[in-house]
GROMACS .gro file of C-alpha atoms in nm:
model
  411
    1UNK     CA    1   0.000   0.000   0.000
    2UNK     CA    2   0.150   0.368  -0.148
    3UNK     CA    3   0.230   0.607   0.184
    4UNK     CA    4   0.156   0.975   0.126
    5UNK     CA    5   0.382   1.169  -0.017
    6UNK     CA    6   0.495   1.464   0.256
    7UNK     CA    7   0.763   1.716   0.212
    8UNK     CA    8   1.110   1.637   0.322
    9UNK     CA    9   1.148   1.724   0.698
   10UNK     CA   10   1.391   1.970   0.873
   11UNK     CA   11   1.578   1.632   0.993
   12UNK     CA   12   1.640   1.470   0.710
   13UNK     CA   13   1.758   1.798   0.553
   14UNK     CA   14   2.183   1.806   0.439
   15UNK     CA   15   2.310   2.059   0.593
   16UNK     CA   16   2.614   2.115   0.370
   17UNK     CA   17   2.367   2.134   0.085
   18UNK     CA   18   2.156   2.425   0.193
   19UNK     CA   19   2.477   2.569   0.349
   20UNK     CA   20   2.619   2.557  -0.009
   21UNK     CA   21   2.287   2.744  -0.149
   22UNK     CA   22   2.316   3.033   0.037
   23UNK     CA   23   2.652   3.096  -0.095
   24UNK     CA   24   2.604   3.035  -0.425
   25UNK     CA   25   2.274   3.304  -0.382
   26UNK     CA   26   2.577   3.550  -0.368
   27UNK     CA   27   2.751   3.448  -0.659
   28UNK     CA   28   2.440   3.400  -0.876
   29UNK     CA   29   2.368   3.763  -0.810
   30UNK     CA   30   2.735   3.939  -0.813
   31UNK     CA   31   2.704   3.766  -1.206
   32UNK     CA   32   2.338   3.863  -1.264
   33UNK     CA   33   2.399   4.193  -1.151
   34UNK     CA   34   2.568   4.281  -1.446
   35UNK     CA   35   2.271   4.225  -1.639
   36UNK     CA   36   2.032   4.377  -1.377
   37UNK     CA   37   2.180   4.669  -1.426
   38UNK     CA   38   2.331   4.729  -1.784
   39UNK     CA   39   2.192   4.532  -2.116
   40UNK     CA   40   2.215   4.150  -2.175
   41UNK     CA   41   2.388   4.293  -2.504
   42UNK     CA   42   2.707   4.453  -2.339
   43UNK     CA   43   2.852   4.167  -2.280
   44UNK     CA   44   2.925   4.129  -2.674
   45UNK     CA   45   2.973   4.407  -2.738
   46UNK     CA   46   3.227   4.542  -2.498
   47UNK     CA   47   3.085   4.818  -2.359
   48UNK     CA   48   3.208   4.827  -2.008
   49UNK     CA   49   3.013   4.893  -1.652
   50UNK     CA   50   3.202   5.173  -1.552
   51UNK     CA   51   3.554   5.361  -1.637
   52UNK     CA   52   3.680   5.388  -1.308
   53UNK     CA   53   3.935   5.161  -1.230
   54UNK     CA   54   3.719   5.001  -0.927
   55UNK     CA   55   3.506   4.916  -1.180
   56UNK     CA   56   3.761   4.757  -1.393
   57UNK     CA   57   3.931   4.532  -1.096
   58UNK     CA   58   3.527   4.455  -1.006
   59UNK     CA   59   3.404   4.311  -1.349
   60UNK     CA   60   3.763   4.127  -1.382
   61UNK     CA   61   3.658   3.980  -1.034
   62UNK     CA   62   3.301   3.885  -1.059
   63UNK     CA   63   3.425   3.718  -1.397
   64UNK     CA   64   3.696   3.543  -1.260
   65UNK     CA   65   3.558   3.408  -0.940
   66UNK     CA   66   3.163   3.363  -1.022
   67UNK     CA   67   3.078   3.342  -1.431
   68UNK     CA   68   2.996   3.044  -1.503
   69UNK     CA   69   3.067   2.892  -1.163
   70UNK     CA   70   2.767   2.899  -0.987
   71UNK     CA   71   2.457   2.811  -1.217
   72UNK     CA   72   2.676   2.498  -1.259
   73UNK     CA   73   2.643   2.478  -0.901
   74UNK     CA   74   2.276   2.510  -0.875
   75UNK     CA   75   2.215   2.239  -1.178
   76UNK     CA   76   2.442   1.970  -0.991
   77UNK     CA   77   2.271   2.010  -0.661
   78UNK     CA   78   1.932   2.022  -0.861
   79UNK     CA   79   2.011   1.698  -1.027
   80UNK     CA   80   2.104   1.586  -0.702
   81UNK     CA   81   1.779   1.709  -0.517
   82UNK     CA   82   1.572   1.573  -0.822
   83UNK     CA   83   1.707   1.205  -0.766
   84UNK     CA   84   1.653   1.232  -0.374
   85UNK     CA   85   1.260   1.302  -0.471
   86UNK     CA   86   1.214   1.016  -0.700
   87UNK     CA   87   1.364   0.776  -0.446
   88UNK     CA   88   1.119   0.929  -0.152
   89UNK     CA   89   0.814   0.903  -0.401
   90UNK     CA   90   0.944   0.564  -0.486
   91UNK     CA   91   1.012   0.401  -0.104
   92UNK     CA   92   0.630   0.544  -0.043
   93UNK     CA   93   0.477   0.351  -0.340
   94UNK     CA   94   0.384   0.642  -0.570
   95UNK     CA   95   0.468   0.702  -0.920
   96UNK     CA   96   0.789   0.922  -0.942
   97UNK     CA   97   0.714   1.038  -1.304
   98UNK     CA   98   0.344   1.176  -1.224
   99UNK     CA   99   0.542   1.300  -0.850
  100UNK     CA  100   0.797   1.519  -1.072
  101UNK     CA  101   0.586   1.626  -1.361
  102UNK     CA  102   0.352   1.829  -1.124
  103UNK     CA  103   0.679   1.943  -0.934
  104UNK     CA  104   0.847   2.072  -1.297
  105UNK     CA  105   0.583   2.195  -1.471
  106UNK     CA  106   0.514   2.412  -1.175
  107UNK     CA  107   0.866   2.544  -1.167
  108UNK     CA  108   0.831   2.617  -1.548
  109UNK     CA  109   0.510   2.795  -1.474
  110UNK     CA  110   0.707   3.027  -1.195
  111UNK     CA  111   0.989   3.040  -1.425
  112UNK     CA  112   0.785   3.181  -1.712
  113UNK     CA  113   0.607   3.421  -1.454
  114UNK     CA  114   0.975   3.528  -1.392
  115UNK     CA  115   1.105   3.571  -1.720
  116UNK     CA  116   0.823   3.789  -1.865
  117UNK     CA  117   0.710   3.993  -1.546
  118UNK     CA  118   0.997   4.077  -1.372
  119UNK     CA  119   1.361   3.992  -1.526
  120UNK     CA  120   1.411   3.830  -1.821
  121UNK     CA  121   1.753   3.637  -1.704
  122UNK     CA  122   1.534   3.386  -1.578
  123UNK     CA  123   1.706   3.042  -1.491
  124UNK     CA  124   1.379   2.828  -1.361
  125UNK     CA  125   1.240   2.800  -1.707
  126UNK     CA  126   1.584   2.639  -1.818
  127UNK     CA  127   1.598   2.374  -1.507
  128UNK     CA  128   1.221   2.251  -1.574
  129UNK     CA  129   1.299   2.177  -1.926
  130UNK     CA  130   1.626   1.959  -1.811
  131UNK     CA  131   1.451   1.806  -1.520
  132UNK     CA  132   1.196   1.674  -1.766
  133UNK     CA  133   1.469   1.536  -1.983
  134UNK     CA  134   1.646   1.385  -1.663
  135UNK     CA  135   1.289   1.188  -1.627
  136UNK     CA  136   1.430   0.968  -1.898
  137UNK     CA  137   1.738   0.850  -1.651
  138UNK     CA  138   1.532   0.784  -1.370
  139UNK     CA  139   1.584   0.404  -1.364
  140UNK     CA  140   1.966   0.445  -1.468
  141UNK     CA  141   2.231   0.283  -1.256
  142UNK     CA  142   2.502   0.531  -1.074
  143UNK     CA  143   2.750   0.388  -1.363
  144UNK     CA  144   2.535   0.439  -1.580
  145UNK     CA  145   2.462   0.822  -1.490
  146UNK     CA  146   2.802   0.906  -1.467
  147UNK     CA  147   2.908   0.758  -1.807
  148UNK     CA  148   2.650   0.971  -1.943
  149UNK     CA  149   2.774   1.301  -1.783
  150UNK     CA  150   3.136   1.243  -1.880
  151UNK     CA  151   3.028   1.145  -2.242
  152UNK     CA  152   2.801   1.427  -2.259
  153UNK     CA  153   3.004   1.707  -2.144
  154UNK     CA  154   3.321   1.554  -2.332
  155UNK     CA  155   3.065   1.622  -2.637
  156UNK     CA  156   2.987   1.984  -2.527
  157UNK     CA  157   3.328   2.055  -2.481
  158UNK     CA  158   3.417   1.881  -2.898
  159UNK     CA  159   3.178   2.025  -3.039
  160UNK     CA  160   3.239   2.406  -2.916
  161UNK     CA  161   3.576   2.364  -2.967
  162UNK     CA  162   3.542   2.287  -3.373
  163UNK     CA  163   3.220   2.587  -3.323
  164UNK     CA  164   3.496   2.799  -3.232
  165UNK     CA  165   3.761   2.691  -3.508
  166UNK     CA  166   3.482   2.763  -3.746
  167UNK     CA  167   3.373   3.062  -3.656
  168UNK     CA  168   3.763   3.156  -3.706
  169UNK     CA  169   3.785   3.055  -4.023
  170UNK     CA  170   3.438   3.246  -4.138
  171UNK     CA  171   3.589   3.547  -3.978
  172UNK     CA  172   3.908   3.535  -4.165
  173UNK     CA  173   3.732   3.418  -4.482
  174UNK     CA  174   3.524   3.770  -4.447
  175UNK     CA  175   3.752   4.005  -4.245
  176UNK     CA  176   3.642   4.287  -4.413
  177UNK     CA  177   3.321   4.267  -4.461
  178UNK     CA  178   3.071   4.477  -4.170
  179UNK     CA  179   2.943   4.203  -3.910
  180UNK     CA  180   2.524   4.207  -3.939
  181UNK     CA  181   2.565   3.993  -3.547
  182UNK     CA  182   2.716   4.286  -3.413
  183UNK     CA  183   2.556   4.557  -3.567
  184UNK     CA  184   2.212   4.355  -3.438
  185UNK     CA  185   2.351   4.330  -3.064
  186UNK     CA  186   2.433   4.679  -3.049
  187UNK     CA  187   2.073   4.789  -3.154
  188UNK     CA  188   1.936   4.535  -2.916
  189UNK     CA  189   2.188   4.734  -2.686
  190UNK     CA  190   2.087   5.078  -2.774
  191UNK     CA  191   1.701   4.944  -2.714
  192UNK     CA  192   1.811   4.800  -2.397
  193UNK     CA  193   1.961   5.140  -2.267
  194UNK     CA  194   1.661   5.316  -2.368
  195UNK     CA  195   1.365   5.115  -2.275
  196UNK     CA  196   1.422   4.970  -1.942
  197UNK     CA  197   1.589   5.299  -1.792
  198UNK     CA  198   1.297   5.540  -1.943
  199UNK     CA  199   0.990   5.324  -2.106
  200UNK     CA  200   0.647   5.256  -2.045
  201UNK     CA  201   0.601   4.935  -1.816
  202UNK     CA  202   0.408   4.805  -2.156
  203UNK     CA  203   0.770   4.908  -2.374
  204UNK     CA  204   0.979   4.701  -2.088
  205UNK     CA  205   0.729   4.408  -2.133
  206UNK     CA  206   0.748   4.362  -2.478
  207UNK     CA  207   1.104   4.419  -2.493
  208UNK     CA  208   1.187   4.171  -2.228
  209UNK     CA  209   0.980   3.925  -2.389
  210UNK     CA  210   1.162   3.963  -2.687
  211UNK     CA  211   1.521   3.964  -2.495
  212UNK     CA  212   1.441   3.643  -2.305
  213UNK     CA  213   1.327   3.484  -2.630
  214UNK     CA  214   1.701   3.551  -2.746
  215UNK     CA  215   1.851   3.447  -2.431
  216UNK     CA  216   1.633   3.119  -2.395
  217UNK     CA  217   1.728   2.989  -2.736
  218UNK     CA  218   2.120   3.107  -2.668
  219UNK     CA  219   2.098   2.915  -2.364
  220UNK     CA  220   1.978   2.619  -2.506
  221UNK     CA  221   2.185   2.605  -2.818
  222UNK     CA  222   2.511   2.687  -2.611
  223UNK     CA  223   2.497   2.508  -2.257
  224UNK     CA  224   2.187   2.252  -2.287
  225UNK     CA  225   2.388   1.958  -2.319
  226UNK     CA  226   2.618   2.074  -2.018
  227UNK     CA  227   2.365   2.175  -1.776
  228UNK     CA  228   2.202   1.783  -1.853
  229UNK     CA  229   2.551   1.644  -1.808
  230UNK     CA  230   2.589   1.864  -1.459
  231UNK     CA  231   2.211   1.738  -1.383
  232UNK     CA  232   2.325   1.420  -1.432
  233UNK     CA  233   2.634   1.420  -1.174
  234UNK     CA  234   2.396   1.535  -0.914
  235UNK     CA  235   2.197   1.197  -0.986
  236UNK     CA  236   2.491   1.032  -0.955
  237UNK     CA  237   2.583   1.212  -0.647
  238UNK     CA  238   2.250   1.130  -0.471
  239UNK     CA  239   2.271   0.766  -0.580
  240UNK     CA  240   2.568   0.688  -0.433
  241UNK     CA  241   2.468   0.887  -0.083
  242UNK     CA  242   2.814   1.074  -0.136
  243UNK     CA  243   2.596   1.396   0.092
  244UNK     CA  244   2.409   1.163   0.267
  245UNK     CA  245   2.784   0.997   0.368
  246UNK     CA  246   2.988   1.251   0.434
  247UNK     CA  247   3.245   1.065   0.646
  248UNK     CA  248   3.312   0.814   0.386
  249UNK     CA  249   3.346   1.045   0.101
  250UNK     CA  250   3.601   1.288   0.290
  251UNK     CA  251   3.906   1.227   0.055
  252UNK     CA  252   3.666   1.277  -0.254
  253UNK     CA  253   3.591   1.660  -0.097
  254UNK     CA  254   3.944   1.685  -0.011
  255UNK     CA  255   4.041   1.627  -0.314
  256UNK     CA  256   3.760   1.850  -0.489
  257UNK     CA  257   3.881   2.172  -0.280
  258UNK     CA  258   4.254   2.064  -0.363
  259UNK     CA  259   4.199   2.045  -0.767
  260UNK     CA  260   3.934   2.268  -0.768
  261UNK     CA  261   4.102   2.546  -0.641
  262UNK     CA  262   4.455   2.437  -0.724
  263UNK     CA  263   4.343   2.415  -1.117
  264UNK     CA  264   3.977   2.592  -1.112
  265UNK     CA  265   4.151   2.947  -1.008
  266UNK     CA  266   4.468   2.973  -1.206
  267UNK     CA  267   4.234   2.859  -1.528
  268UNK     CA  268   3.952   3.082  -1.481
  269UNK     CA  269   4.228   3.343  -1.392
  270UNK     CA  270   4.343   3.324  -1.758
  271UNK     CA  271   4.002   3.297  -1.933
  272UNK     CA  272   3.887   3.652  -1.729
  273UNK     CA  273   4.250   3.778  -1.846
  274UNK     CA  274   4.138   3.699  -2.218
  275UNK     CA  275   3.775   3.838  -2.175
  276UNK     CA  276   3.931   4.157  -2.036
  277UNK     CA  277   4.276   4.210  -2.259
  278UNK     CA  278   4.060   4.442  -2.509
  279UNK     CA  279   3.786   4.720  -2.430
  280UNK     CA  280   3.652   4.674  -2.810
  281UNK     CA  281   3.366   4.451  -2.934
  282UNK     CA  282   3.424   4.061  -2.848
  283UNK     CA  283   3.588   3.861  -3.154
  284UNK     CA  284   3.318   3.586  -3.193
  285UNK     CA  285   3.608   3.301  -3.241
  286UNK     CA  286   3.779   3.362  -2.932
  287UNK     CA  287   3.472   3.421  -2.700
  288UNK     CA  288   3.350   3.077  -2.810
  289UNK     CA  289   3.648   2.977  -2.745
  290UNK     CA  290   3.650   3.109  -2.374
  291UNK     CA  291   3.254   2.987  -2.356
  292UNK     CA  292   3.390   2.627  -2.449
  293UNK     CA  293   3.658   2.639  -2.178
  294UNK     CA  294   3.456   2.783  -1.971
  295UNK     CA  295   3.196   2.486  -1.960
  296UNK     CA  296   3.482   2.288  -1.825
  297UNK     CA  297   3.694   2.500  -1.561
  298UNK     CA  298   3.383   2.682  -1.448
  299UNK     CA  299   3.240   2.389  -1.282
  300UNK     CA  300   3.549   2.260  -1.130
  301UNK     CA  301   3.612   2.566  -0.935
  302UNK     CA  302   3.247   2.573  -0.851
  303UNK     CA  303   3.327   2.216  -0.708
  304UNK     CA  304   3.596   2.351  -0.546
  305UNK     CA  305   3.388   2.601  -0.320
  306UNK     CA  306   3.104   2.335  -0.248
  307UNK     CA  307   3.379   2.071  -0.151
  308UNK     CA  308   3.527   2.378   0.091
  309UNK     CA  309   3.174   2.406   0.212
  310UNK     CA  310   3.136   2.067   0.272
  311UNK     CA  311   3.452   2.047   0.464
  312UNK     CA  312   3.368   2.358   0.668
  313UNK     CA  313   3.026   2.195   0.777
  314UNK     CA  314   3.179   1.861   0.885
  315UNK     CA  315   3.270   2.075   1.180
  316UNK     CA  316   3.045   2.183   1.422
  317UNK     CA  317   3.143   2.497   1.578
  318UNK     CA  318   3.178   2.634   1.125
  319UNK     CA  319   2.857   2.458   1.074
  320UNK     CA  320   2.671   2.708   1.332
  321UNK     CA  321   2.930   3.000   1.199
  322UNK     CA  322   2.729   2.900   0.865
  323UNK     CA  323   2.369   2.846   0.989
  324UNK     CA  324   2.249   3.204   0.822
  325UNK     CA  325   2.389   3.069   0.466
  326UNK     CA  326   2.189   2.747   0.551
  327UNK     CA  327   1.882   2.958   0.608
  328UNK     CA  328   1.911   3.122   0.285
  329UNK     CA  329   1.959   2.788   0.103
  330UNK     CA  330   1.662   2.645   0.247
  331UNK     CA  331   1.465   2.956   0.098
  332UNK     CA  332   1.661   2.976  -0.200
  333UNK     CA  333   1.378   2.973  -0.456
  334UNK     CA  334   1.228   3.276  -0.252
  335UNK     CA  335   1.536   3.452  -0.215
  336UNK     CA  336   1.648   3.394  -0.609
  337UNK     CA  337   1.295   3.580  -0.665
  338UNK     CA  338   1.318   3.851  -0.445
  339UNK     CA  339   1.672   3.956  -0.555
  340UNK     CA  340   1.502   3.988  -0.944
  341UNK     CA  341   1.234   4.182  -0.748
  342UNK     CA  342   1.464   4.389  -0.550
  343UNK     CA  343   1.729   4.485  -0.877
  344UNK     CA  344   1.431   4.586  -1.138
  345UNK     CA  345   1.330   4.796  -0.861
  346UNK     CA  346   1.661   5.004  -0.848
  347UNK     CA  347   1.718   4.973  -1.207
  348UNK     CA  348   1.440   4.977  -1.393
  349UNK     CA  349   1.220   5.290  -1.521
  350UNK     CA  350   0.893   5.191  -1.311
  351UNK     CA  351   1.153   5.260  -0.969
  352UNK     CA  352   1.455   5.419  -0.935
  353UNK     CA  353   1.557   5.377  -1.310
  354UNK     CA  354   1.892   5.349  -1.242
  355UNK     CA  355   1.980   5.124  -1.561
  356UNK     CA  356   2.269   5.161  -1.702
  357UNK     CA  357   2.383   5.431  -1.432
  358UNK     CA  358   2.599   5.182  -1.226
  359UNK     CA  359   2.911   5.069  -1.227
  360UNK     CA  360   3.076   4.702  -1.178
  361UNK     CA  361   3.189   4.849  -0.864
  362UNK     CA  362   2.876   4.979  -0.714
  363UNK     CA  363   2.684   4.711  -0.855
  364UNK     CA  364   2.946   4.474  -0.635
  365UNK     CA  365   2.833   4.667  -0.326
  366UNK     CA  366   2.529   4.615  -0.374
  367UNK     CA  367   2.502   4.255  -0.462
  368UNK     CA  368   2.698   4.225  -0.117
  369UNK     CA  369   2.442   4.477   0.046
  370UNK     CA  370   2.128   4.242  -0.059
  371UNK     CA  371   2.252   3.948   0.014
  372UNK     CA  372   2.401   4.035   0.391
  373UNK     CA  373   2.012   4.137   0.435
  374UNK     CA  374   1.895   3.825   0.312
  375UNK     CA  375   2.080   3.581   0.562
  376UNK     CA  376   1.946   3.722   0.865
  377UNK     CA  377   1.597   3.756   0.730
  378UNK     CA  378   1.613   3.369   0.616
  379UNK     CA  379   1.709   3.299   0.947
  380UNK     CA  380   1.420   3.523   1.088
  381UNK     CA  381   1.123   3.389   0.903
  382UNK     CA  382   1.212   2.979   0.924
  383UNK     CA  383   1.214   3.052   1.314
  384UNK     CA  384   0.882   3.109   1.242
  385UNK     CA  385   0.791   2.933   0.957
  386UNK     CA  386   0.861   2.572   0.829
  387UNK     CA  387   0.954   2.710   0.474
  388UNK     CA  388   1.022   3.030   0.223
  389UNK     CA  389   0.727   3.190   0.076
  390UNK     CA  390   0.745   3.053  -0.262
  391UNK     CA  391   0.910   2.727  -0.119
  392UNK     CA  392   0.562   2.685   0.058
  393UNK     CA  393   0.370   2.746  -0.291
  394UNK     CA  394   0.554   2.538  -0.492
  395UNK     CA  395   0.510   2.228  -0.223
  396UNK     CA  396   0.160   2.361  -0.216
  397UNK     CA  397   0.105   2.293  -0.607
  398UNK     CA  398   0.321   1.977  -0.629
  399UNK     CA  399   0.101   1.792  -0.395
  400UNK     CA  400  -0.233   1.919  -0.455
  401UNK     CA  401  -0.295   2.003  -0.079
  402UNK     CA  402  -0.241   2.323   0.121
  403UNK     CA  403   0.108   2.265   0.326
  404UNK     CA  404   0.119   2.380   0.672
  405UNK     CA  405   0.324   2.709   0.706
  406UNK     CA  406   0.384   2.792   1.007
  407UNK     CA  407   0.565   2.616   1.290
  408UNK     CA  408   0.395   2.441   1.597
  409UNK     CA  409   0.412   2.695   1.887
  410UNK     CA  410   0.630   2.555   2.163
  411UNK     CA  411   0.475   2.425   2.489
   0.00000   0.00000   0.00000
């Protein structure tokens, strides 16, 4: 006889895991800041945040230490959370597939809410689609998963590599000739400027429909087949109870912080150097190039910060140092939302309409400003209630009855 489904429970919760949330919350927004507060657009063109050199030193930073680290981060431990589910829905006699098709097709619902109401730069949308394709490995064996994430992102990492020789040899074949791409980003950059810092909330709807329509199908033509392979080694992860095992796995962490760092800082070092030799418009060859390498030695420092995390909350006198990151990560849905809430705010014409008015620098400030105020709020509202706000709907919608909010009062 099937059990009911229920929520997981603060006990059986990972620490390390929500620990390693909240700090990737910080370096999902130091990145998304950037396009927050300046046009998706810049960032092929060249046009820099800023002249001062703060501003410089920042955006070297923030692309050295967080592009392409962190929504790595969030896939893996997705993957990982996604396999945890089916195995609870399994144990309890339901049917995992009907379990997770409510569960993603309600994230894709919030993530298309996102995209086209508030910010554009939506991820959610992206990590429904993959968790539906990760449906298809549900019965796979742990070999079998991680054969399929090596082979996949070995794949990724081929075929952007002859993408980029291509694109070199098109560029030298027509060298002098204008380049239609760039002359369309820089409109969609001139647009950008103009709309969200002084249109009509209509003008920034329609044009942020239109930008996340571009970004969507970049995102799934460029890093699909990664973010399924990264998917996949949080399956793997969860299989094999690596989290739920800490003890046993310490020489895999150990080794994690000791390569990821050791390898994942001095690489990503060199790709920011490359981004940031020139000041002009990006040469199409060498920033797929730099994407390419990037969707390898992105995700290895990013596994070098979890397995420091991980490390850190083996101990318990860190682990309570690191409760308020914990917090956040157990709200993280809520928290991702309210920092897209909180930025178009500032930035965009229908608040402060600051777009396009602040620098790498300041924009680093505040990233650090918003997210200092979210760890003690997380920490504030699960002493009082059992999850975030939109952590509550989504459990809510997933299985079809109202979830209890708040916490029992203590007798």
């Amino acid at each position: 006889m099937s059990q009911p489904i229920q929520p997981i429970s603060r006990d059986e919760r990972i620490d390390a895991i929500d620990i390693v949330r909240g700090f990737a919350l910080l370096g999902i927004l130091a990145v998304n800041m950037g396009a927050f507060s300046f046009p998706f657009a810049s960032s092929l063109t060249g046009t820099p945040r800023g002249d001062s050199a703060l501003d410089r030193v920042a955006e070297f930073a923030i692309t050295w230490l967080a592009t392409g680290k962190f929504y790595p981060l969030f896939s893996f431990l997705f993957g990982f959370g996604m396999a945890l589910q089916i195995a609870r829905v399994e144990s309890s006699g339901g049917n995992p597939v009907t379990f997770m098709l409510r569960r993603l097709l309600t994230l894709l619902a919030f993530g298309l809410v996102h995209a086209l109401l508030i910010w554009n730069g939506d991820i959610l949308f992206v990590y429904a689609l993959t968790g539906l394709m990760l449906l298809l490995f549900r019965n796979a064996s742990p070999r079998a998963l991680l054969g399929w994430a090596i082979g996949l992102l070995a794949f990724q990492v081929v075929f952007g590599l002859l993408g980029a020789g291509l694109t070199a040899l098109g560029e030298a074949a027509q060298a002098a000739a204008a380049n239609p791409f760039l002359e369309v980003t820089r409109e969609l950059e001139r647009r950008a400027f103009e709309v969200y810092a002084r249109g009509s909330w209509g003008e920034i709807f329609l044009f942020r429909a239109l930008e996340w329509m571009v970004f969507l199908t970049a995102s799934l033509s460029t890093s699909w087949v990664q973010l399924i392979a990264l998917f996949l080694f949080g399956m793997y992860f969860a299989r094999r109870e690596i989290f739920q095992q800490l003890d046993a796995h310490v020489r895999l962490f150990r080794a994690g912080l000791l390569i990821g760092l050791g390898v994942g800082l001095p690489a990503n070092f060199a790709l920011a150097w490359m981004r940031h030799l020139s000041d002009s418009a990006v040469n199409a060859s060498s920033a797929a190039l730099q994407g390419t390498l990037l969707q390898v030695f992105g995700p290895l420092l990013g596994f070098g910060y979890l397995s420091g995390f991980v490390l850190l909350a083996r101990r318990a006198e860190t682990k309570r140092l690191l409760a308020p990151l914990a917090a956040a990560g157990r709200m993280a849905l809520t928290n991702y939302i309210a920092q897209s809430v909180i930025c178009t705010l500032i930035f965009y014409s229908y608040g402060l309409g600051l777009f396009g008015k602040v620098g790498a620098f300041a924009g680093l400030l505040l990233t650090l400003a918003i997210w200092l105020a979210q760890l003690p709020l997380s920490v504030a509202w699960l002493s009082r209630f059992r999850f975030g706000l939109l952590e509550w709907l989504w459990r809510t919608l997933t299985y079809g009855r109202l979830q209890e909010m708040a916490k029992p009062a203590l007798t």
